[in-house]
GROMACS .gro file of C-alpha atoms in nm:
model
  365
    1UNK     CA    1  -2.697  -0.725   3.703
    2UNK     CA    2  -2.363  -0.638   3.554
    3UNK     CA    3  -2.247  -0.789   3.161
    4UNK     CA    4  -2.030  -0.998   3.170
    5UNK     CA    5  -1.645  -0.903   2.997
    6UNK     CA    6  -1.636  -0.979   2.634
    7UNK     CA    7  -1.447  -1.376   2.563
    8UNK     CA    8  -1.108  -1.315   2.399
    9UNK     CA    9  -1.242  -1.391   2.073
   10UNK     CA   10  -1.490  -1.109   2.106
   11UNK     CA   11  -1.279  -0.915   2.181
   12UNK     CA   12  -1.016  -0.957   1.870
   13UNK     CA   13  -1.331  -0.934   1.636
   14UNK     CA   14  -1.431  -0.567   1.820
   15UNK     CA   15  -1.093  -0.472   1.811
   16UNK     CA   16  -1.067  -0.621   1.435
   17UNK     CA   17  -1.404  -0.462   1.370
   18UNK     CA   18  -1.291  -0.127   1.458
   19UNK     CA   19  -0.954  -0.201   1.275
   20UNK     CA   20  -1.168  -0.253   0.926
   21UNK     CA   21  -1.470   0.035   0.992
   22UNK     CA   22  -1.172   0.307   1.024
   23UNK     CA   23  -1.018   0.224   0.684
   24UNK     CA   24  -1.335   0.202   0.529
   25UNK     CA   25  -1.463   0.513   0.665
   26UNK     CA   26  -1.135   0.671   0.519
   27UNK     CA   27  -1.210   0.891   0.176
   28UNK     CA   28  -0.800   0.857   0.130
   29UNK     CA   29  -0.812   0.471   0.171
   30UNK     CA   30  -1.105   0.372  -0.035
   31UNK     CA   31  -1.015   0.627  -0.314
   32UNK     CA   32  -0.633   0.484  -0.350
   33UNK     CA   33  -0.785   0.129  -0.352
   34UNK     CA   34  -0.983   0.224  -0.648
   35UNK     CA   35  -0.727   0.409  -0.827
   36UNK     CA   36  -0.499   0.101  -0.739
   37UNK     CA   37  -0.775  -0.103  -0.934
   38UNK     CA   38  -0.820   0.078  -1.196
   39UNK     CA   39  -0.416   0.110  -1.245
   40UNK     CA   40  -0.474  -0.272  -1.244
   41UNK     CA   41  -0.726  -0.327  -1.480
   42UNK     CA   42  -0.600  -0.030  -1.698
   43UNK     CA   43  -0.239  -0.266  -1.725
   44UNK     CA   44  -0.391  -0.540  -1.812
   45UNK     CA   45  -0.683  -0.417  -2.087
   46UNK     CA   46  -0.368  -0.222  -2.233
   47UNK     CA   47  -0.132  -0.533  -2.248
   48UNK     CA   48  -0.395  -0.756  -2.400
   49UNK     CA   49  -0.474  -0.524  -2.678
   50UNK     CA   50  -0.094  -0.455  -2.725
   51UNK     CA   51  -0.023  -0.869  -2.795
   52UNK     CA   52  -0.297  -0.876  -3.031
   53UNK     CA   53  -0.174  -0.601  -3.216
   54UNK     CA   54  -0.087  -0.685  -3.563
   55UNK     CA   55   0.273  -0.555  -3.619
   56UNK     CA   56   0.330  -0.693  -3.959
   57UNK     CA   57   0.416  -0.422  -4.227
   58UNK     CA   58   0.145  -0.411  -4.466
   59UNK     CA   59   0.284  -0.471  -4.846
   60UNK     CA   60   0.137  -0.500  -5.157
   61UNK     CA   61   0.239  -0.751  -5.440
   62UNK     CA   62   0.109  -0.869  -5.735
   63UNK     CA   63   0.086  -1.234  -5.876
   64UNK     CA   64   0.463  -1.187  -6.042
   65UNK     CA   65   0.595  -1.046  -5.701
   66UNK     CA   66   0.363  -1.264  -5.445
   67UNK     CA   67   0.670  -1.559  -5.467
   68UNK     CA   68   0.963  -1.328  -5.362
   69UNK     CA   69   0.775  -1.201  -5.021
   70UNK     CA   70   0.582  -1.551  -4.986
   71UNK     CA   71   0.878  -1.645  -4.687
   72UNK     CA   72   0.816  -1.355  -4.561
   73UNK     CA   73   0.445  -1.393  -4.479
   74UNK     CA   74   0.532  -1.384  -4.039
   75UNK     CA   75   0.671  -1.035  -4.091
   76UNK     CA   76   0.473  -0.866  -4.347
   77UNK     CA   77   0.100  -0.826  -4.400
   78UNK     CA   78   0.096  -0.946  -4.771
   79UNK     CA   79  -0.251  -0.782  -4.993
   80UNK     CA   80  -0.209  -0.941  -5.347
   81UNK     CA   81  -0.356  -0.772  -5.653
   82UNK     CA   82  -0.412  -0.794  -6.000
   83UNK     CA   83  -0.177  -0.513  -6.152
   84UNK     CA   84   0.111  -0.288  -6.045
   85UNK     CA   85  -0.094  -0.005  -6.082
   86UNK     CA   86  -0.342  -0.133  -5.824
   87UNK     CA   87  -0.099  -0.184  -5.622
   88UNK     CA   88   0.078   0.166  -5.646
   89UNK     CA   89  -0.320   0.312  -5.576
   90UNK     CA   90  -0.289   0.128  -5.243
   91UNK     CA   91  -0.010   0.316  -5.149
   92UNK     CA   92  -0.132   0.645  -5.245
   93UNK     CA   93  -0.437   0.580  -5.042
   94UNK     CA   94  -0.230   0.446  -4.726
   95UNK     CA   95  -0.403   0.145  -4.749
   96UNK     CA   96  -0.009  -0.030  -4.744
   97UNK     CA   97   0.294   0.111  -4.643
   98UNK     CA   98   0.484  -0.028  -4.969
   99UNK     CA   99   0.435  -0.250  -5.300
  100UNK     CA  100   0.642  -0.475  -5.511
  101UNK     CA  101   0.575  -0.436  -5.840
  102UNK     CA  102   0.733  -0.635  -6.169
  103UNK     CA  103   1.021  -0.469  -6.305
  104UNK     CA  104   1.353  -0.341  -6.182
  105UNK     CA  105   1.686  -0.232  -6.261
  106UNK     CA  106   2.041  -0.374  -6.132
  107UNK     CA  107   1.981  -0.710  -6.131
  108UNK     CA  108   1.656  -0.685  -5.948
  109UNK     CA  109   1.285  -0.838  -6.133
  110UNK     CA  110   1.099  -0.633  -5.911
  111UNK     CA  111   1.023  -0.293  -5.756
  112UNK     CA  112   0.970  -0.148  -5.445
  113UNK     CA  113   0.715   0.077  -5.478
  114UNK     CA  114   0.689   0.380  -5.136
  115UNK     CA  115   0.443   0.680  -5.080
  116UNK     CA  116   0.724   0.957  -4.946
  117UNK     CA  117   0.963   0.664  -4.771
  118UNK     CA  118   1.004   0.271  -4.768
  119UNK     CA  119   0.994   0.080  -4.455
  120UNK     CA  120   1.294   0.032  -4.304
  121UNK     CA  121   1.151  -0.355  -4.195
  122UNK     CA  122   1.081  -0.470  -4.545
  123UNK     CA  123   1.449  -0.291  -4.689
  124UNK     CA  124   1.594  -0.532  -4.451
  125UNK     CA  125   1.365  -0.841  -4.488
  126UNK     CA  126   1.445  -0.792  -4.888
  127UNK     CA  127   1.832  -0.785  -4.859
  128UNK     CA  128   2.090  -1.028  -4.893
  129UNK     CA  129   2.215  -1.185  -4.539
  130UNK     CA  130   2.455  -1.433  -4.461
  131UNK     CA  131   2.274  -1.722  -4.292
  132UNK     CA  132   2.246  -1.718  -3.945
  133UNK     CA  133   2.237  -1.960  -3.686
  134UNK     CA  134   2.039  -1.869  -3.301
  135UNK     CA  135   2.116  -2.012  -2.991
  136UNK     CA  136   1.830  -1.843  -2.845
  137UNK     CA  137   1.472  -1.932  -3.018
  138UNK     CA  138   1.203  -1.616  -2.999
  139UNK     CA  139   1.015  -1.890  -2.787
  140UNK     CA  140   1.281  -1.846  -2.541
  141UNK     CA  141   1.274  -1.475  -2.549
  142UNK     CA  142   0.889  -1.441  -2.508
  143UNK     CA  143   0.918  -1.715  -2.165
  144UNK     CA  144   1.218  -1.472  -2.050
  145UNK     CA  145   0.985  -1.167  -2.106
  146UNK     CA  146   0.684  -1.341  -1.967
  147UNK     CA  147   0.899  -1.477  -1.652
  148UNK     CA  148   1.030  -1.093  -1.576
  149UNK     CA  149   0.664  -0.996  -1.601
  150UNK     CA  150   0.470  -1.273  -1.404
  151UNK     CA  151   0.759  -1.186  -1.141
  152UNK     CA  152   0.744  -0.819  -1.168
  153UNK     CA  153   0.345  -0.869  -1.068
  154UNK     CA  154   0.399  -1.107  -0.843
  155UNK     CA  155   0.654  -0.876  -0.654
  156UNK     CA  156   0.502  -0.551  -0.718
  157UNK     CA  157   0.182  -0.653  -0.527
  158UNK     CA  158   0.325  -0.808  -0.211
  159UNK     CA  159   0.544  -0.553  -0.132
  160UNK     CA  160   0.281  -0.276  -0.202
  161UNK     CA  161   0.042  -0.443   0.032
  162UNK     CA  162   0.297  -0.489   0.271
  163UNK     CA  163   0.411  -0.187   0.312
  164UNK     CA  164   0.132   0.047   0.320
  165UNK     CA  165  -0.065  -0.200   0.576
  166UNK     CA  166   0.242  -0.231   0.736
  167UNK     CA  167   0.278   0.167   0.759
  168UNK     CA  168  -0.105   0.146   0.881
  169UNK     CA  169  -0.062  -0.069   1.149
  170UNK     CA  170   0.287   0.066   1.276
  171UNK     CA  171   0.118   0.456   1.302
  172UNK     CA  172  -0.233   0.326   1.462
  173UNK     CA  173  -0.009   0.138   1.729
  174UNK     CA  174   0.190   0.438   1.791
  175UNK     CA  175  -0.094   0.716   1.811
  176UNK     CA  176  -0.226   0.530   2.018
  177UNK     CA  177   0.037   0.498   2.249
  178UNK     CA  178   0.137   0.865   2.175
  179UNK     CA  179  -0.245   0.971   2.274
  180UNK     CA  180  -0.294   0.723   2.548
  181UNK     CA  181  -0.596   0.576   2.411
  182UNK     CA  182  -0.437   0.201   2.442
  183UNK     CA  183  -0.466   0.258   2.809
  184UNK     CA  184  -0.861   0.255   2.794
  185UNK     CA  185  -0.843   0.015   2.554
  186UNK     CA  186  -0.653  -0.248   2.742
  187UNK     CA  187  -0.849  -0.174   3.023
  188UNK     CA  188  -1.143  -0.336   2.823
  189UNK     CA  189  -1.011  -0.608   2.619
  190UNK     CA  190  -0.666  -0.827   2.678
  191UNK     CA  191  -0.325  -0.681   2.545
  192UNK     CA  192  -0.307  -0.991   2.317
  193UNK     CA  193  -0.613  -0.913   2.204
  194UNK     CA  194  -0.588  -0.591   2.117
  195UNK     CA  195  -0.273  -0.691   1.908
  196UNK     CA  196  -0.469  -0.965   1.708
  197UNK     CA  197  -0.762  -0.727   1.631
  198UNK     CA  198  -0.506  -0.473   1.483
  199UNK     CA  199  -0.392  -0.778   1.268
  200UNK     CA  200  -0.642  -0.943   1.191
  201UNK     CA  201  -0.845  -0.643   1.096
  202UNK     CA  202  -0.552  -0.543   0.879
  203UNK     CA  203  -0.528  -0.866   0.701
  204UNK     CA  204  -0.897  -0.889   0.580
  205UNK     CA  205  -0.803  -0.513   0.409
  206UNK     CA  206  -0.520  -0.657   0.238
  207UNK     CA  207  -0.685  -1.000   0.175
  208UNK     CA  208  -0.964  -0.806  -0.012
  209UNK     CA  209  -0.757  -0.565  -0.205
  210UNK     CA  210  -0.566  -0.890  -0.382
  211UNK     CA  211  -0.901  -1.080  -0.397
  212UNK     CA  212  -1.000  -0.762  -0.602
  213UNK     CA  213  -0.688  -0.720  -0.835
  214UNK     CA  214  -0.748  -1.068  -0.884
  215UNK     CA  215  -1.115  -1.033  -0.988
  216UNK     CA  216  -0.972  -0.694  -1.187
  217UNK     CA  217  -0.674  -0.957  -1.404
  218UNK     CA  218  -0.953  -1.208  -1.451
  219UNK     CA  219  -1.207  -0.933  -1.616
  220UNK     CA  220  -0.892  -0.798  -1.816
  221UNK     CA  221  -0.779  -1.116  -1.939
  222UNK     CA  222  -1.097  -1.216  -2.048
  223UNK     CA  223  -1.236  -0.871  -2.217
  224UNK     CA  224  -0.920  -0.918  -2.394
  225UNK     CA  225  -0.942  -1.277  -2.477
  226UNK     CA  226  -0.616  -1.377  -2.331
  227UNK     CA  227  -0.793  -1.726  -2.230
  228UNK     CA  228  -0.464  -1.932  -2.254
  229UNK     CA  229  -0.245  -1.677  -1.999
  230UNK     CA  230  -0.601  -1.654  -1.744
  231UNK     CA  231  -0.610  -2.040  -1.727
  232UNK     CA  232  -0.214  -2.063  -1.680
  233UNK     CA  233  -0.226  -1.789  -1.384
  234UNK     CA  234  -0.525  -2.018  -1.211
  235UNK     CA  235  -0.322  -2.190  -0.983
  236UNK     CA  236  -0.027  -1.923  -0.914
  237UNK     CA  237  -0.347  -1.702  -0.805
  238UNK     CA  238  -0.425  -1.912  -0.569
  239UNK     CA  239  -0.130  -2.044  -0.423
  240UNK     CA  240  -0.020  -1.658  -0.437
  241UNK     CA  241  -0.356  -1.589  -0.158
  242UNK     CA  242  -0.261  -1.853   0.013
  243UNK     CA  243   0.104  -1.746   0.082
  244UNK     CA  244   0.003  -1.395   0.078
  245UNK     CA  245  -0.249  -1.428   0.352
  246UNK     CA  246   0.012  -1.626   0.595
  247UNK     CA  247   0.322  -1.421   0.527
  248UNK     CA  248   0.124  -1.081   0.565
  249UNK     CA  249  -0.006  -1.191   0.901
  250UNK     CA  250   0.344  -1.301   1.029
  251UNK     CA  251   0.449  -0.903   0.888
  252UNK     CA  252   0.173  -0.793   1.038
  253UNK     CA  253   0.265  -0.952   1.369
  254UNK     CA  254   0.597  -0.777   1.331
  255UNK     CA  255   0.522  -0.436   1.242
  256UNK     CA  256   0.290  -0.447   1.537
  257UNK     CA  257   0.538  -0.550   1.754
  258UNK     CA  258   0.819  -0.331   1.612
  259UNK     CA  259   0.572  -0.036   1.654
  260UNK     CA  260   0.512  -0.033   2.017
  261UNK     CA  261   0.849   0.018   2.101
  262UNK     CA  262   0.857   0.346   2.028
  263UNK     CA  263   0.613   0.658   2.133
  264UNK     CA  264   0.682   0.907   1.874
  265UNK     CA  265   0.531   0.903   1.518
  266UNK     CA  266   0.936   1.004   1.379
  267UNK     CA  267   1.076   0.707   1.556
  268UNK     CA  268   0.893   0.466   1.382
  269UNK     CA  269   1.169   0.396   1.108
  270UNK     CA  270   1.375   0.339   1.345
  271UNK     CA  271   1.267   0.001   1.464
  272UNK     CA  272   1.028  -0.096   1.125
  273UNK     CA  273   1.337  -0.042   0.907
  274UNK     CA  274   1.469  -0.393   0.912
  275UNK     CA  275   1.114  -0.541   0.868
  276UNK     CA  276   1.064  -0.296   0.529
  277UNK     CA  277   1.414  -0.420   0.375
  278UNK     CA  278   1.283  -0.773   0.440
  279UNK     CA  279   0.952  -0.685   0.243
  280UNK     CA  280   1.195  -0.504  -0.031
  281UNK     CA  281   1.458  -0.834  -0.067
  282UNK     CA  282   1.148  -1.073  -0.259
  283UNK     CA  283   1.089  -0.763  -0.529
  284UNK     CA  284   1.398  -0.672  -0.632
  285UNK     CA  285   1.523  -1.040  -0.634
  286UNK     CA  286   1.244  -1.151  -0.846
  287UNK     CA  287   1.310  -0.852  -1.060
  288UNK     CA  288   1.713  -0.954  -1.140
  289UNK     CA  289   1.725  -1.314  -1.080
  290UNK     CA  290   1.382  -1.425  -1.200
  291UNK     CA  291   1.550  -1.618  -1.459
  292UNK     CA  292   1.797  -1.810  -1.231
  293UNK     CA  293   1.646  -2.123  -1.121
  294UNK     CA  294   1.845  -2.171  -0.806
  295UNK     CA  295   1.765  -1.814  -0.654
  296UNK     CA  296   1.417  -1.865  -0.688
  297UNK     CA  297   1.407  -2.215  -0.564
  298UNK     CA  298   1.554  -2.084  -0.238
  299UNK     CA  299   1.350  -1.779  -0.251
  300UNK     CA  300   1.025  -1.976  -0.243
  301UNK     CA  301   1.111  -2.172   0.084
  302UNK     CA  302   1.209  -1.866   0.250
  303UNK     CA  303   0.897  -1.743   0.433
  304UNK     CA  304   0.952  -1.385   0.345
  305UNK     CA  305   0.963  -1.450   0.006
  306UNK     CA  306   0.773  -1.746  -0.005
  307UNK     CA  307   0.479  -1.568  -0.145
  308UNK     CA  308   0.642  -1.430  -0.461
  309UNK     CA  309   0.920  -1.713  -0.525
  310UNK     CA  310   0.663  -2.005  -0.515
  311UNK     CA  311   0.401  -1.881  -0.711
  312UNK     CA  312   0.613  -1.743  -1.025
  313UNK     CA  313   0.769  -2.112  -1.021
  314UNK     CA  314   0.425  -2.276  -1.018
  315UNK     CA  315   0.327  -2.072  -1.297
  316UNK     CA  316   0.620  -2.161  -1.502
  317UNK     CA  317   0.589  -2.546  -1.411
  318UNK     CA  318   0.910  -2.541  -1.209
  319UNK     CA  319   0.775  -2.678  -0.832
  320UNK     CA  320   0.672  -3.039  -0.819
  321UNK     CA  321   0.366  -3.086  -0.696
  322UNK     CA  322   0.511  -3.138  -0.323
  323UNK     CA  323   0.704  -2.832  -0.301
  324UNK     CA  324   0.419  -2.574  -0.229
  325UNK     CA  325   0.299  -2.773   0.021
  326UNK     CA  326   0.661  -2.790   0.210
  327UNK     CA  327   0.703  -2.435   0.180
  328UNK     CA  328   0.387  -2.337   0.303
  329UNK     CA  329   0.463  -2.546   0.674
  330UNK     CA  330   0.817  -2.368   0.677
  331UNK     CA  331   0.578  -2.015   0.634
  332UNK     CA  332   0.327  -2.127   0.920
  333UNK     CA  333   0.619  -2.283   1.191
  334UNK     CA  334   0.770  -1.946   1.077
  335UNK     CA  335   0.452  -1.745   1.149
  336UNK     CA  336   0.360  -1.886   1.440
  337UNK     CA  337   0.697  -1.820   1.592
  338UNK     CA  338   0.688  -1.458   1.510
  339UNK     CA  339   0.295  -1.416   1.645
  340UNK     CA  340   0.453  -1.540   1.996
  341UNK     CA  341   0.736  -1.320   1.951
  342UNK     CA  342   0.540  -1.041   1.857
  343UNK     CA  343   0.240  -1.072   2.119
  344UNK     CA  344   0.584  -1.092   2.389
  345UNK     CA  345   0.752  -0.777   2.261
  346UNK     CA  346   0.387  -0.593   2.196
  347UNK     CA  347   0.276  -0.660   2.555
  348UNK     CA  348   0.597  -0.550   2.693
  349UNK     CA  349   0.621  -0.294   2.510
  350UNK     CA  350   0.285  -0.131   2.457
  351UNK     CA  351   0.302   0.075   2.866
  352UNK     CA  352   0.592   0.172   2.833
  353UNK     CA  353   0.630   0.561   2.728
  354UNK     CA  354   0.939   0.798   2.693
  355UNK     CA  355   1.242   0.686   2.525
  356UNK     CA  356   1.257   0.359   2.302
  357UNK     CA  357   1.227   0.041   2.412
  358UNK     CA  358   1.526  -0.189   2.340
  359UNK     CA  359   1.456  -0.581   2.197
  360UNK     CA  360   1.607  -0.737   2.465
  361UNK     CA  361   1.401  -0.553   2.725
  362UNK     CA  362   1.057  -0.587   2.550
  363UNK     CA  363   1.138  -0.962   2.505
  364UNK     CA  364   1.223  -0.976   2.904
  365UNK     CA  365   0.929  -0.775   2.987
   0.00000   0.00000   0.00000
């Protein structure tokens, strides 16, 4: 009695299966995975402990000098003590960087006090300015800092998942068209199947690897006791897997396709190229326009950048609660369109040996 053929979805999860046990099996892929987590977690332990850093200059005063740096208390790290000579010993001993001291010559009632130089911060927090008027709060400058750096994440992580699963799947299709293994391949499981194993498989990889960096920012954030930036990045996370895991299949579906046009491992750029630049386009434009409100509005309803526009504006408050969900449609019509395109091209393509196949000929058949 012969067994019966495999169902299609059996045969996506073998092909999927195989997909996933490869990469695993690969020293090269599960050692860059955890240096790309301990990168990760290595980022964020450092920038924790760097914003809890006190960067006040430590100065020392005594109860006749305490007044004159009192206004100063945000900037300097103010030790009072009983007597100018205290105060000096603290110096010698490096406990501060400088003291004030009663006494002084030139108009001055006090005395700045230095081991073998004064700080240049306290010089200038001690002269005589005109007033000033800002335009620009320091509140403003920290959300502009945090914006470029939520962004710069945000960016940085899609397009390095993207490209190196996109590489993957763009060489595996091609050796094995090069080798001639996809002929005994197809001749056990459908074309289309073949080309949703590859993807799917694929997108578990990259779904873990974020699922990981996200367990790896959570751990940071909270060894470092950045509770009110870990509850704020909740939702973006989220939203971010979400978008991630529908705009990396519709890459996926691409990459695949663009892949099987060609037979030689050096031809590959030549039909991937355009899908790369389209990965490239969301990180760079979150990097210089982060702050314009416009560019990312339209960058988070465009499916390719979807994932990174959306997210960063959640985080920041600027999506209403209905916008997320209207992008995310756009991303699936969008990614449902290009897994029929792609399954087209891929199965018209995939035979076909020699020189490269053209678009309008794969999408003919």
């Amino acid at each position: 009695m012969t067994a019966s053929a495999p169902s299609f979805a059996q045969s996506v999860w073998l092909v999927a299966e195989r997909e996933i046990g490869s990469k695993l099996r690969s020293k090269a892929f599960v050692i860059s995975t955890g240096i790309l987590f301990v990168i990760a977690l290595a980022g964020v332990v450092w920038g924790g402990f760097a914003a809890q850093q006190d960067m006040r200059t430590p100065v020392a005063v005594t109860g006749q000098t305490a007044q004159i740096v009192a206004p100063l208390d945000g900037m300097l790290d103010i030790t009072e003590v009983g007597s100018a000579e205290e105060a000096r010993e603290l110096v010698r001993d490096g406990e501060v960087d400088a003291a004030l001291i009663p006494g002084g010559e030139g108009g001055f009632d006090f005395t700045v006090v230095g081991d073998d130089a004064v700080p240049s911060t306290l010089m200038s927090a001690l002269s005589v300015s005109p007033p000033v008027e800002l335009l620009q709060t320091e509140s403003d400058d920290a959300d502009g800092l945090m914006r470029y750096i939520i962004s710069l994440l945000f960016g940085a992580v899609f397009l390095m998942a993207a490209t190196t699963f996109g590489s993957t799947i763009s060489q595996s299709v091609v050796e094995e068209k090069a080798t001639r293994v996809v002929e005994l391949l197809i001749s056990a499981v459908p074309t289309r199947a073949l080309l949703a194993g590859k993807v799917i498989g694929n997108t578990v990889l990259a779904m873990g690897q974020i699922i990981g960096l996200a367990a790896v920012a959570v751990v940071g954030l909270t060894v470092t006791g950045q509770a009110e930036l870990l509850s704020g990045l909740g939702a973006p996370l989220v939203w971010f897997a979400v978008f991630f895991l529908f705009g990396f299949i519709l890459l996926a579906s691409l990459f695949a396709a663009a892949a099987a046009m060609v037979s030689r491992q050096e031809d590959i750029g030549s039909t991937t190229t355009p899908l790369t630049l389209l990965v490239m386009v969301p990180y760079f434009v979150a990097i210089f326009f982060n702050d314009n409100p416009t560019i990312m509005t339209i960058m988070s309803y465009v499916p390719f950048s979807a994932p990174v526009g959306m997210p960063v504006r959640i985080f920041f408050g600027d999506a209403q609660w209905w916008e997320p969900l209207l992008s995310l449609v756009i991303l699936l019509a969008t990614c449902v369109g290009a897994i029929w395109v792609g399954a087209k091209i891929y199965e018209n393509s995939i035979l076909r040996m020699g020189a490269r196949v053209h678009l309008k000929e794969a999408l003919k058949g």
